[in-house]
Amino acid sequence: MASQQLAKNFKQSVVAALWLSFLTMPLMVIRVDTVEKTITWRWMHLLWMLVGSFVLALVWYFLMDRRDRGGANDGNLNTEAAPSRFSIWLNNPRVARPLMAFGLLFAVAFPFLFSMYQTNILISALIYVVLGLGLNITVGLAGLLDLGYVAFYAVGAYAYALLNYHFHLGFWAVLPLGGILGAFFGILLGFPVLRLRGDYLAIVTLGFGEIVRLVLQNWDAFSFGPSGISNIARPGFFGVTYSVSQATTYIYYIMLAFVLLTIFVTARLKDSRIGRAWLALREDEIACQAMGIDNTKAKLLAFAMGATFAGFMGVVFAAKTTFINPASFTFMESAMILAIVVLGGMGSIPGVILGAFLLMLMPEYMRAFSQYRMLLFGATMIVVMVFRPQGLIKARRKIYKVNTKPAGQA
Amino acid sequence: MSEMNSAAVLAVRNMSMNFGGLRALSDVDLEVRAGEVVALIGPNGAGKTTFFNCITGIYTPTEGEILATARDGKTHRINGMRTNLVCELGMARTFQNIRLFPSMTALENVMIGRHCRTKEGIFGAIVRGPGTRREEQHVVDTSYHLLQKVGLEQVADEYASNLPYGAQRRLEIARALATEPFLLLLDEPAAGMNPQETLELKEMVIQIRHEFAVSVLLIEHDMKMVMSLSDRIYVMEYGRVISTGTPAEISADPQVIRAYLGEETDA
Amino acid sequence: MEYFLQLFFSGLSKGSVYALIALGYTMVYGIIELINFAHGEIYMIGAFTGLIVAGLLTALGWPALAILAIAVVVAMVYSGAYGYTVEKIAYKPLRNAPRLAPLISAIGMSIFLQNYVMLAQTPDFLPFPRLIPDLAFMQKYNSFLGTSDLLIIVTSIVVMAALNFFIKFTRMGKAMRATAQNRKMAMLVGVNVDQVISATFIIGSSLAAVGGVLIASHMGQINFYIGFIAGLKAFTAAVLGGIGSIPGAMLGGLVLGWTESFATGYVSSDYEDVFAFLLLVLILIFRPAGLLGKQRAQKV
Ligand SMILES: Nc1ncnc2c1ncn2[C@@H]1O[C@H](COP(=O)(O)OP(=O)(O)O)[C@@H](O)[C@H]1O
Ligand SMILES: [Mg+2]
């Protein structure tokens, strides 16, 4: 049986490898320069393609067999025969608590243990944790596929950069404003898309994100165009002046606090009346409304809440880099944040955190991979959707404690 | 048995619904009075589900008038009213093709029904003060109580998608009850159930009607259940009401027998 | 007047290319209700394939129009093959999955293909040879209608006419219409739905490749990113016309082409792309079913 299966997979993989090599041959092998009239042949690529696609196809078919045997393609994600050993282990409080305590301790000590360079990388990762958790509200909980999330990030960043440039407003003054502006834009975007089906919504939000970027790029008088804004002030600390490395440490702690706050807020929301309404909206829009939930309100709230976090992070980002321009706010950025949510597990807070660290830190520490980063992100989104739609860590529902004992029943 | 003199909680007059060229409902008149169990029967495609969709605001009827009298005694014209407001007013439904929230637990599905009767907002959810906690606990407790009513307390923490078919149908009823309706709209609640389950379902509906003082409008194909449960019956065919009366009157109506009962016996 | 005509024809040629790409979106959507986000990338791959063929044949010294014809055909074949493969890998395994899954997979595929082309070729703009010569008899119209615009318009008309014929009169075309109307019913009467879906992807992708090669030759340069914006705009065209409707996609392409052309000509050229997106948002708010689409109540 097993060997038969193996032989079948082997044959399929050979066919797939030949087909994919044929498909990629022109682009992988040939490069033409029509001005110099030169043609470069790179036959080595074809060999890699043959071997690489054969191996990948073997893995693909193996996973596909496993998936189909598990019956996971009936659309029901909740029939996990056995939760993965990893998630059981992670959910055991005797493992989770010390792990969390250690993690927190490590995080607090980090700037003293590692260089400023490392700290800066970690700040970026933390920013993406918050962005991921924010988008997780809109996409993971409420099921609204928002592909223009980066627009709210841009709104926060430009709000701080411009207010700082024109009026010398400080970080702490603009920070709340960034969140409010994010929420405002979230609602602004929410209104037109309220009545749209999920897939239309995706494309309109994508268009919205592009509009914001194009306006920032072209409206020189307002946003200084493609050259952006530099010399943005770092966060102030009671008027004390400090060095760049101290500033990095300071921003690091601000971000750490922010991450904790975001986890707290999103965790509370998730298991609240509002969070349940979002889930219901995601699961079945018609039933949700028929059960008395105002879909319009729930959607707007989800957009606004998600966008608020992006607005906050925009302000922090501008203060951290001290320079921003429209190139930081392309669709690829939105896609990256979405990849974090998808890989980690839609709706799952620990999942999204793990996803952010994996996707942000891996390319940093595996420099060889960094040019393949977006390629891998794209592939990740496909593979996760096909083989593990619940992501790395599956979202769990809360088990509620019932107070009243059943009256008169066994 | 029926309270013939009590006021109508739902009065539909001359309602029609067109889909492009198709007339799915045509001049339908229907009334449900307080405390009644009314059945709506008819062959597949007669327009029964469309009728439900029209009175719950999922479709806006092309013509006609729908009047609903809420528990506070006020009468509202609800043509094209938003679905969630219809539910908030007190008309809650189940779906012919079960529409639960699959990745939520059974208990949570019922808790969703409590949404429009509770108030907690974003701020309350984040701070989770004593008021919020009290409200939240109350939601949990009443929802659990409703699960007991439909016999599902054992599986309160199971995902809805993992429940057997009959349990899913009962869960939909509990979820609808959680919205505190004055009128419960059941769309083929016994579909796919075996005779034993159907019998239990019938007992359950009777009990619910007394305990929660709701009126019931029921679409159902199981004639035994319809005949023994309902006070009055409306028969539809091709979008029209072709007969109405008590179960005894209906089963004696030759037009009904030809149009519906005759077909159903060999189905 | 001349300026107006110039804008009119440039809008028409742009619009016909949008229409060619929009057809792929609309056909796929009609059959599996999925926005194929990777469709813009298929168009881009068509343009690159065309460039490679053009480069090879130019080196052999072939005449320009012959090169163009061969480039278009090879690009159609390759794009069709990509479209077929994309469906098999990223969408077919997700036919019964929750509704967000294939969308996310589609976005992943789009990102993957963009970066694949960037890595396999180059991140920079590549010059694309001008394969459309200036024809002599066009001289007196050149002030408002270039030869390449004319060729684009004519080719698009021919291709779309062929598509209409295919859909109306061939067996596969009928199967497609049946599947679009009611997939379960089509299956019951013996239509091989998998085959229909594959055919839809192949045809839609080949049409996009035609647009890709023509536009690339017209613009004179390409890079891996051209599919993103073109795809978004073509999608706008499809929605504008009424997604799922084939004449709608053609009409939507033209309306969008003219809107852009006149708006950039008479209002401001900085915001060319913004106009398209604004149009998209406005239609979706005021007429979500599009110009020719039917408003359908969802069955419950
Ligand atoms: N949204 C809709 N669009 C078009 N036709 C519909 C729609 N909903 C229902 N119909 C049609 O209305 C008729 C009645 O359907 P329905 O109310 O579901 O019947 P029943 O519930 O009595 O079996 C059917 O012919 C059905 O196809
Ligand atoms: Mg029905």
mmCIF file of N, CA, C and O in Angstrom, chain A residues 19 22-24 26-27 30-31 34-35 39 42 60 67 73 75 143 147 192 195 197-200 203-204 210-211 214 218-219 331-332 335 371-372 374-375 378 382 385, chain C residues 29 33 35 48 51-52 56 78 81-82 85 89 93-94 96 99 101 105 107-109 111-112 114-116 119-121 127 129 228 235 243 270-271 273 277 284-285 298:
data_model
loop_
_atom_site.group_PDB
_atom_site.id
_atom_site.type_symbol
_atom_site.label_atom_id
_atom_site.label_comp_id
_atom_site.label_asym_id
_atom_site.label_seq_id
_atom_site.Cartn_x
_atom_site.Cartn_y
_atom_site.Cartn_z
ATOM 1 N N TRP A 19 6.696 19.598 -16.136
ATOM 2 C CA TRP A 19 5.751 20.650 -16.512
ATOM 3 C C TRP A 19 6.221 22.013 -15.999
ATOM 4 O O TRP A 19 6.271 22.984 -16.743
ATOM 5 N N PHE A 22 9.180 23.285 -17.908
ATOM 6 C CA PHE A 22 8.766 23.816 -19.207
ATOM 7 C C PHE A 22 8.190 25.222 -19.034
ATOM 8 O O PHE A 22 8.492 26.158 -19.772
ATOM 9 N N LEU A 23 7.382 25.358 -17.982
ATOM 10 C CA LEU A 23 6.670 26.603 -17.727
ATOM 11 C C LEU A 23 7.649 27.741 -17.425
ATOM 12 O O LEU A 23 7.497 28.863 -17.891
ATOM 13 N N THR A 24 8.655 27.422 -16.622
ATOM 14 C CA THR A 24 9.538 28.488 -16.158
ATOM 15 C C THR A 24 10.747 28.648 -17.070
ATOM 16 O O THR A 24 11.537 29.556 -16.874
ATOM 17 N N PRO A 26 11.462 29.796 -20.213
ATOM 18 C CA PRO A 26 11.840 31.059 -20.848
ATOM 19 C C PRO A 26 12.324 32.103 -19.846
ATOM 20 O O PRO A 26 13.371 32.707 -20.036
ATOM 21 N N LEU A 27 11.557 32.269 -18.769
ATOM 22 C CA LEU A 27 11.902 33.330 -17.832
ATOM 23 C C LEU A 27 13.154 32.995 -17.030
ATOM 24 O O LEU A 27 13.948 33.876 -16.713
ATOM 25 N N ILE A 30 16.371 32.321 -20.179
ATOM 26 C CA ILE A 30 16.761 33.318 -21.181
ATOM 27 C C ILE A 30 16.639 34.729 -20.633
ATOM 28 O O ILE A 30 15.654 35.066 -19.977
ATOM 29 N N ARG A 31 17.655 35.519 -20.910
ATOM 30 C CA ARG A 31 17.525 36.950 -20.664
ATOM 31 C C ARG A 31 17.938 37.670 -21.916
ATOM 32 O O ARG A 31 19.009 37.416 -22.456
ATOM 33 N N THR A 34 17.275 43.912 -25.646
ATOM 34 C CA THR A 34 16.916 44.239 -27.020
ATOM 35 C C THR A 34 17.623 45.497 -27.505
ATOM 36 O O THR A 34 17.572 45.812 -28.680
ATOM 37 N N VAL A 35 18.278 46.213 -26.582
ATOM 38 C CA VAL A 35 19.026 47.392 -27.026
ATOM 39 C C VAL A 35 20.413 46.969 -27.486
ATOM 40 O O VAL A 35 20.853 47.278 -28.593
ATOM 41 N N ILE A 39 21.832 38.034 -25.902
ATOM 42 C CA ILE A 39 20.986 37.022 -25.285
ATOM 43 C C ILE A 39 21.839 36.217 -24.319
ATOM 44 O O ILE A 39 22.924 35.756 -24.685
ATOM 45 N N ARG A 42 20.991 30.780 -19.448
ATOM 46 C CA ARG A 42 21.416 30.321 -18.107
ATOM 47 C C ARG A 42 20.863 28.916 -17.883
ATOM 48 O O ARG A 42 19.916 28.717 -17.135
ATOM 49 N N TRP A 60 4.633 18.256 -1.752
ATOM 50 C CA TRP A 60 3.266 18.711 -1.995
ATOM 51 C C TRP A 60 2.297 17.529 -2.051
ATOM 52 O O TRP A 60 1.272 17.517 -1.371
ATOM 53 N N ARG A 67 -3.627 15.369 3.847
ATOM 54 C CA ARG A 67 -4.749 16.264 4.048
ATOM 55 C C ARG A 67 -6.056 15.586 3.642
ATOM 56 O O ARG A 67 -7.049 15.619 4.364
ATOM 57 N N ASN A 73 -10.706 18.736 3.912
ATOM 58 C CA ASN A 73 -11.166 19.628 2.857
ATOM 59 C C ASN A 73 -12.682 19.715 2.767
ATOM 60 O O ASN A 73 -13.215 20.149 1.770
ATOM 61 N N GLY A 75 -14.210 21.708 4.553
ATOM 62 C CA GLY A 75 -14.499 23.067 4.968
ATOM 63 C C GLY A 75 -14.697 23.214 6.461
ATOM 64 O O GLY A 75 -14.861 24.307 6.965
ATOM 65 N N GLY A 143 -13.425 38.931 9.935
ATOM 66 C CA GLY A 143 -13.470 38.317 8.613
ATOM 67 C C GLY A 143 -13.560 39.313 7.469
ATOM 68 O O GLY A 143 -14.028 38.976 6.391
ATOM 69 N N LEU A 147 -7.071 44.894 2.589
ATOM 70 C CA LEU A 147 -5.764 44.868 1.920
ATOM 71 C C LEU A 147 -5.133 46.257 1.852
ATOM 72 O O LEU A 147 -4.115 46.444 1.211
ATOM 73 N N PRO A 192 -18.070 53.209 2.615
ATOM 74 C CA PRO A 192 -18.398 52.764 1.255
ATOM 75 C C PRO A 192 -18.396 51.256 1.090
ATOM 76 O O PRO A 192 -19.092 50.733 0.214
ATOM 77 N N ARG A 195 -21.592 47.549 2.300
ATOM 78 C CA ARG A 195 -22.564 46.667 1.674
ATOM 79 C C ARG A 195 -21.909 45.647 0.752
ATOM 80 O O ARG A 195 -22.579 44.864 0.110
ATOM 81 N N ARG A 197 -19.685 42.507 -0.749
ATOM 82 C CA ARG A 197 -19.302 41.143 -0.425
ATOM 83 C C ARG A 197 -17.820 41.112 -0.102
ATOM 84 O O ARG A 197 -17.069 41.987 -0.484
ATOM 85 N N GLY A 198 -17.404 40.039 0.565
ATOM 86 C CA GLY A 198 -16.026 39.926 1.027
ATOM 87 C C GLY A 198 -14.970 40.207 -0.022
ATOM 88 O O GLY A 198 -14.007 40.911 0.235
ATOM 89 N N ASP A 199 -15.143 39.685 -1.221
ATOM 90 C CA ASP A 199 -14.065 39.826 -2.195
ATOM 91 C C ASP A 199 -14.020 41.228 -2.793
ATOM 92 O O ASP A 199 -12.957 41.729 -3.104
ATOM 93 N N TYR A 200 -15.175 41.874 -2.929
ATOM 94 C CA TYR A 200 -15.165 43.258 -3.386
ATOM 95 C C TYR A 200 -14.476 44.119 -2.355
ATOM 96 O O TYR A 200 -13.714 45.010 -2.665
ATOM 97 N N ILE A 203 -10.773 44.198 -2.679
ATOM 98 C CA ILE A 203 -10.181 44.981 -3.755
ATOM 99 C C ILE A 203 -10.374 46.479 -3.527
ATOM 100 O O ILE A 203 -9.522 47.281 -3.872
ATOM 101 N N VAL A 204 -11.496 46.864 -2.909
ATOM 102 C CA VAL A 204 -11.696 48.291 -2.642
ATOM 103 C C VAL A 204 -10.697 48.778 -1.600
ATOM 104 O O VAL A 204 -10.120 49.862 -1.736
ATOM 105 N N GLU A 210 -3.857 52.224 -2.146
ATOM 106 C CA GLU A 210 -3.075 52.804 -3.238
ATOM 107 C C GLU A 210 -3.382 54.295 -3.401
ATOM 108 O O GLU A 210 -2.490 55.092 -3.680
ATOM 109 N N ILE A 211 -4.653 54.672 -3.227
ATOM 110 C CA ILE A 211 -5.014 56.087 -3.355
ATOM 111 C C ILE A 211 -4.232 56.909 -2.334
ATOM 112 O O ILE A 211 -3.623 57.919 -2.652
ATOM 113 N N LEU A 214 -0.666 57.162 -3.419
ATOM 114 C CA LEU A 214 -0.476 58.008 -4.604
ATOM 115 C C LEU A 214 -0.653 59.481 -4.260
ATOM 116 O O LEU A 214 0.058 60.335 -4.785
ATOM 117 N N ASN A 218 2.133 62.332 -4.811
ATOM 118 C CA ASN A 218 1.975 63.383 -5.820
ATOM 119 C C ASN A 218 1.645 64.764 -5.263
ATOM 120 O O ASN A 218 1.837 65.754 -5.942
ATOM 121 N N TRP A 219 1.119 64.823 -4.076
ATOM 122 C CA TRP A 219 0.697 66.113 -3.539
ATOM 123 C C TRP A 219 1.877 66.754 -2.809
ATOM 124 O O TRP A 219 1.921 66.790 -1.585
ATOM 125 N N PHE A 331 1.695 48.454 -1.143
ATOM 126 C CA PHE A 331 0.825 47.293 -0.940
ATOM 127 C C PHE A 331 1.594 46.131 -0.324
ATOM 128 O O PHE A 331 1.043 45.355 0.453
ATOM 129 N N MET A 332 2.890 46.027 -0.665
ATOM 130 C CA MET A 332 3.673 44.908 -0.148
ATOM 131 C C MET A 332 3.687 44.910 1.389
ATOM 132 O O MET A 332 3.745 43.863 2.022
ATOM 133 N N ALA A 335 0.542 43.448 2.482
ATOM 134 C CA ALA A 335 0.581 42.010 2.231
ATOM 135 C C ALA A 335 1.396 41.305 3.309
ATOM 136 O O ALA A 335 1.047 40.213 3.759
ATOM 137 N N GLN A 371 16.553 38.249 -0.080
ATOM 138 C CA GLN A 371 15.984 38.637 -1.376
ATOM 139 C C GLN A 371 14.826 37.729 -1.782
ATOM 140 O O GLN A 371 14.047 38.072 -2.655
ATOM 141 N N TYR A 372 14.743 36.565 -1.126
ATOM 142 C CA TYR A 372 13.637 35.662 -1.446
ATOM 143 C C TYR A 372 12.449 35.873 -0.518
ATOM 144 O O TYR A 372 11.486 35.129 -0.539
ATOM 145 N N MET A 374 9.937 38.094 -0.065
ATOM 146 C CA MET A 374 8.560 38.260 -0.529
ATOM 147 C C MET A 374 8.081 37.010 -1.281
ATOM 148 O O MET A 374 6.924 36.637 -1.209
ATOM 149 N N LEU A 375 9.011 36.379 -1.989
ATOM 150 C CA LEU A 375 8.669 35.132 -2.682
ATOM 151 C C LEU A 375 8.165 34.100 -1.677
ATOM 152 O O LEU A 375 7.141 33.444 -1.867
ATOM 153 N N GLY A 378 4.701 34.973 -0.239
ATOM 154 C CA GLY A 378 3.628 34.590 -1.149
ATOM 155 C C GLY A 378 3.361 33.095 -1.065
ATOM 156 O O GLY A 378 2.228 32.652 -0.906
ATOM 157 N N ILE A 382 -0.068 30.697 0.283
ATOM 158 C CA ILE A 382 -0.747 29.617 -0.442
ATOM 159 C C ILE A 382 -0.697 28.321 0.365
ATOM 160 O O ILE A 382 -1.717 27.661 0.588
ATOM 161 N N MET A 385 -2.887 28.260 3.444
ATOM 162 C CA MET A 385 -4.309 28.157 3.126
ATOM 163 C C MET A 385 -4.665 26.732 2.690
ATOM 164 O O MET A 385 -5.716 26.207 3.031
ATOM 165 N N TYR C 29 -14.646 34.864 -12.457
ATOM 166 C CA TYR C 29 -15.611 35.192 -11.409
ATOM 167 C C TYR C 29 -16.973 34.580 -11.730
ATOM 168 O O TYR C 29 -17.652 34.057 -10.845
ATOM 169 N N GLU C 33 -16.732 32.387 -8.785
ATOM 170 C CA GLU C 33 -16.938 33.469 -7.818
ATOM 171 C C GLU C 33 -15.677 33.786 -7.049
ATOM 172 O O GLU C 33 -15.696 33.942 -5.828
ATOM 173 N N ILE C 35 -12.131 36.300 -7.112
ATOM 174 C CA ILE C 35 -11.307 37.322 -7.752
ATOM 175 C C ILE C 35 -9.919 36.736 -7.888
ATOM 176 O O ILE C 35 -9.247 36.485 -6.900
ATOM 177 N N PHE C 48 6.439 39.543 -20.534
ATOM 178 C CA PHE C 48 7.830 39.091 -20.460
ATOM 179 C C PHE C 48 8.123 37.997 -21.483
ATOM 180 O O PHE C 48 9.175 37.995 -22.113
ATOM 181 N N LEU C 51 8.586 39.580 -24.662
ATOM 182 C CA LEU C 51 9.891 40.242 -24.755
ATOM 183 C C LEU C 51 10.976 39.239 -25.120
ATOM 184 O O LEU C 51 11.840 39.507 -25.957
ATOM 185 N N ILE C 52 10.929 38.073 -24.488
ATOM 186 C CA ILE C 52 11.964 37.073 -24.746
ATOM 187 C C ILE C 52 11.893 36.583 -26.184
ATOM 188 O O ILE C 52 12.909 36.497 -26.887
ATOM 189 N N LEU C 56 14.799 37.064 -29.052
ATOM 190 C CA LEU C 56 15.385 35.956 -29.812
ATOM 191 C C LEU C 56 15.237 36.184 -31.317
ATOM 192 O O LEU C 56 16.174 36.009 -32.088
ATOM 193 N N TYR C 78 2.031 30.456 -23.285
ATOM 194 C CA TYR C 78 2.646 30.387 -21.965
ATOM 195 C C TYR C 78 1.735 30.935 -20.873
ATOM 196 O O TYR C 78 1.588 30.338 -19.804
ATOM 197 N N ALA C 81 -0.808 28.483 -20.032
ATOM 198 C CA ALA C 81 -0.267 27.402 -19.208
ATOM 199 C C ALA C 81 -0.079 27.856 -17.762
ATOM 200 O O ALA C 81 -0.355 27.105 -16.816
ATOM 201 N N TYR C 82 0.354 29.099 -17.575
ATOM 202 C CA TYR C 82 0.488 29.614 -16.212
ATOM 203 C C TYR C 82 -0.876 29.676 -15.527
ATOM 204 O O TYR C 82 -1.020 29.284 -14.371
ATOM 205 N N THR C 85 -1.959 26.300 -14.449
ATOM 206 C CA THR C 85 -1.195 25.796 -13.306
ATOM 207 C C THR C 85 -1.567 26.516 -12.007
ATOM 208 O O THR C 85 -1.696 25.891 -10.953
ATOM 209 N N ILE C 89 -2.823 24.734 -8.520
ATOM 210 C CA ILE C 89 -2.069 24.790 -7.265
ATOM 211 C C ILE C 89 -2.815 25.574 -6.189
ATOM 212 O O ILE C 89 -2.972 25.110 -5.068
ATOM 213 N N PRO C 93 -7.479 23.178 -4.739
ATOM 214 C CA PRO C 93 -7.559 22.513 -3.434
ATOM 215 C C PRO C 93 -8.475 23.235 -2.450
ATOM 216 O O PRO C 93 -8.754 22.712 -1.382
ATOM 217 N N LEU C 94 -8.916 24.449 -2.801
ATOM 218 C CA LEU C 94 -9.685 25.237 -1.832
ATOM 219 C C LEU C 94 -11.136 25.428 -2.261
ATOM 220 O O LEU C 94 -11.809 26.340 -1.789
ATOM 221 N N ASN C 96 -13.838 23.973 -1.499
ATOM 222 C CA ASN C 96 -14.866 23.902 -0.454
ATOM 223 C C ASN C 96 -14.468 24.617 0.823
ATOM 224 O O ASN C 96 -15.114 24.481 1.846
ATOM 225 N N ARG C 99 -14.696 31.161 2.749
ATOM 226 C CA ARG C 99 -14.574 32.070 1.610
ATOM 227 C C ARG C 99 -13.290 32.884 1.592
ATOM 228 O O ARG C 99 -12.824 33.289 0.528
ATOM 229 N N ALA C 101 -10.300 31.832 2.318
ATOM 230 C CA ALA C 101 -9.113 31.032 1.997
ATOM 231 C C ALA C 101 -8.638 31.192 0.551
ATOM 232 O O ALA C 101 -7.471 31.511 0.329
ATOM 233 N N SER C 105 -5.106 32.901 -0.718
ATOM 234 C CA SER C 105 -4.223 32.110 -1.566
ATOM 235 C C SER C 105 -3.949 32.850 -2.878
ATOM 236 O O SER C 105 -2.823 32.833 -3.391
ATOM 237 N N ILE C 107 -3.931 36.112 -3.346
ATOM 238 C CA ILE C 107 -3.004 37.210 -3.081
ATOM 239 C C ILE C 107 -1.590 36.668 -2.953
ATOM 240 O O ILE C 107 -0.632 37.231 -3.483
ATOM 241 N N GLY C 108 -1.475 35.522 -2.257
ATOM 242 C CA GLY C 108 -0.164 34.892 -2.122
ATOM 243 C C GLY C 108 0.407 34.559 -3.497
ATOM 244 O O GLY C 108 1.593 34.811 -3.761
ATOM 245 N N MET C 109 -0.409 34.026 -4.374
ATOM 246 C CA MET C 109 0.059 33.670 -5.713
ATOM 247 C C MET C 109 0.523 34.906 -6.463
ATOM 248 O O MET C 109 1.535 34.880 -7.159
ATOM 249 N N ILE C 111 1.724 37.719 -5.213
ATOM 250 C CA ILE C 111 3.011 38.158 -4.672
ATOM 251 C C ILE C 111 4.123 37.222 -5.128
ATOM 252 O O ILE C 111 5.207 37.641 -5.527
ATOM 253 N N PHE C 112 3.825 35.928 -5.110
ATOM 254 C CA PHE C 112 4.817 34.931 -5.502
ATOM 255 C C PHE C 112 5.255 35.154 -6.953
ATOM 256 O O PHE C 112 6.450 35.203 -7.255
ATOM 257 N N GLN C 114 5.011 37.803 -8.891
ATOM 258 C CA GLN C 114 5.762 39.052 -9.061
ATOM 259 C C GLN C 114 7.226 38.856 -8.704
ATOM 260 O O GLN C 114 8.127 39.258 -9.441
ATOM 261 N N ASN C 115 7.452 38.239 -7.558
ATOM 262 C CA ASN C 115 8.821 38.118 -7.080
ATOM 263 C C ASN C 115 9.598 37.067 -7.851
ATOM 264 O O ASN C 115 10.811 37.190 -8.014
ATOM 265 N N TYR C 116 8.882 36.074 -8.336
ATOM 266 C CA TYR C 116 9.524 35.074 -9.187
ATOM 267 C C TYR C 116 10.079 35.739 -10.448
ATOM 268 O O TYR C 116 11.238 35.534 -10.812
ATOM 269 N N LEU C 119 13.062 37.968 -9.605
ATOM 270 C CA LEU C 119 14.306 37.244 -9.344
ATOM 271 C C LEU C 119 14.835 36.569 -10.596
ATOM 272 O O LEU C 119 16.043 36.537 -10.839
ATOM 273 N N ALA C 120 13.929 36.043 -11.409
ATOM 274 C CA ALA C 120 14.377 35.318 -12.601
ATOM 275 C C ALA C 120 14.885 36.275 -13.667
ATOM 276 O O ALA C 120 15.772 35.930 -14.443
ATOM 277 N N GLN C 121 14.304 37.476 -13.711
ATOM 278 C CA GLN C 121 14.740 38.434 -14.720
ATOM 279 C C GLN C 121 15.489 39.596 -14.063
ATOM 280 O O GLN C 121 16.674 39.478 -13.827
ATOM 281 N N PRO C 127 13.857 47.494 -21.579
ATOM 282 C CA PRO C 127 13.306 48.090 -22.806
ATOM 283 C C PRO C 127 12.619 47.025 -23.646
ATOM 284 O O PRO C 127 13.083 45.884 -23.730
ATOM 285 N N PRO C 129 11.221 46.185 -27.472
ATOM 286 C CA PRO C 129 11.380 46.726 -28.831
ATOM 287 C C PRO C 129 10.050 47.204 -29.398
ATOM 288 O O PRO C 129 9.008 46.627 -29.096
ATOM 289 N N PHE C 228 0.452 44.569 -11.519
ATOM 290 C CA PHE C 228 -0.288 44.934 -10.323
ATOM 291 C C PHE C 228 -1.313 46.030 -10.611
ATOM 292 O O PHE C 228 -2.511 45.864 -10.385
ATOM 293 N N PHE C 235 -9.621 44.973 -13.175
ATOM 294 C CA PHE C 235 -10.667 44.528 -12.260
ATOM 295 C C PHE C 235 -11.735 45.608 -12.134
ATOM 296 O O PHE C 235 -12.937 45.323 -12.140
ATOM 297 N N ILE C 243 -19.546 42.434 -12.923
ATOM 298 C CA ILE C 243 -18.661 41.280 -12.947
ATOM 299 C C ILE C 243 -19.447 40.019 -13.261
ATOM 300 O O ILE C 243 -20.585 39.852 -12.827
ATOM 301 N N ASP C 270 -1.241 63.926 -12.881
ATOM 302 C CA ASP C 270 -0.556 63.318 -11.732
ATOM 303 C C ASP C 270 -1.363 62.177 -11.134
ATOM 304 O O ASP C 270 -0.820 61.282 -10.520
ATOM 305 N N TYR C 271 -2.667 62.268 -11.292
ATOM 306 C CA TYR C 271 -3.520 61.366 -10.511
ATOM 307 C C TYR C 271 -4.201 60.317 -11.378
ATOM 308 O O TYR C 271 -5.277 59.834 -11.049
ATOM 309 N N ASP C 273 -3.885 57.180 -11.815
ATOM 310 C CA ASP C 273 -4.330 55.947 -11.157
ATOM 311 C C ASP C 273 -5.420 56.213 -10.131
ATOM 312 O O ASP C 273 -6.293 55.389 -9.904
ATOM 313 N N PHE C 277 -9.302 54.296 -9.321
ATOM 314 C CA PHE C 277 -9.747 53.742 -8.040
ATOM 315 C C PHE C 277 -10.969 54.469 -7.524
ATOM 316 O O PHE C 277 -11.877 53.864 -6.964
ATOM 317 N N LEU C 284 -19.060 50.927 -6.835
ATOM 318 C CA LEU C 284 -19.439 49.918 -5.853
ATOM 319 C C LEU C 284 -20.428 50.482 -4.854
ATOM 320 O O LEU C 284 -21.264 49.762 -4.325
ATOM 321 N N ILE C 285 -20.338 51.786 -4.608
ATOM 322 C CA ILE C 285 -21.298 52.366 -3.676
ATOM 323 C C ILE C 285 -22.657 52.525 -4.343
ATOM 324 O O ILE C 285 -23.685 52.171 -3.780
ATOM 325 N N GLN C 298 -29.481 37.562 -2.673
ATOM 326 C CA GLN C 298 -28.854 36.322 -2.241
ATOM 327 C C GLN C 298 -29.920 35.372 -1.723
ATOM 328 O O GLN C 298 -30.806 35.759 -0.975
#
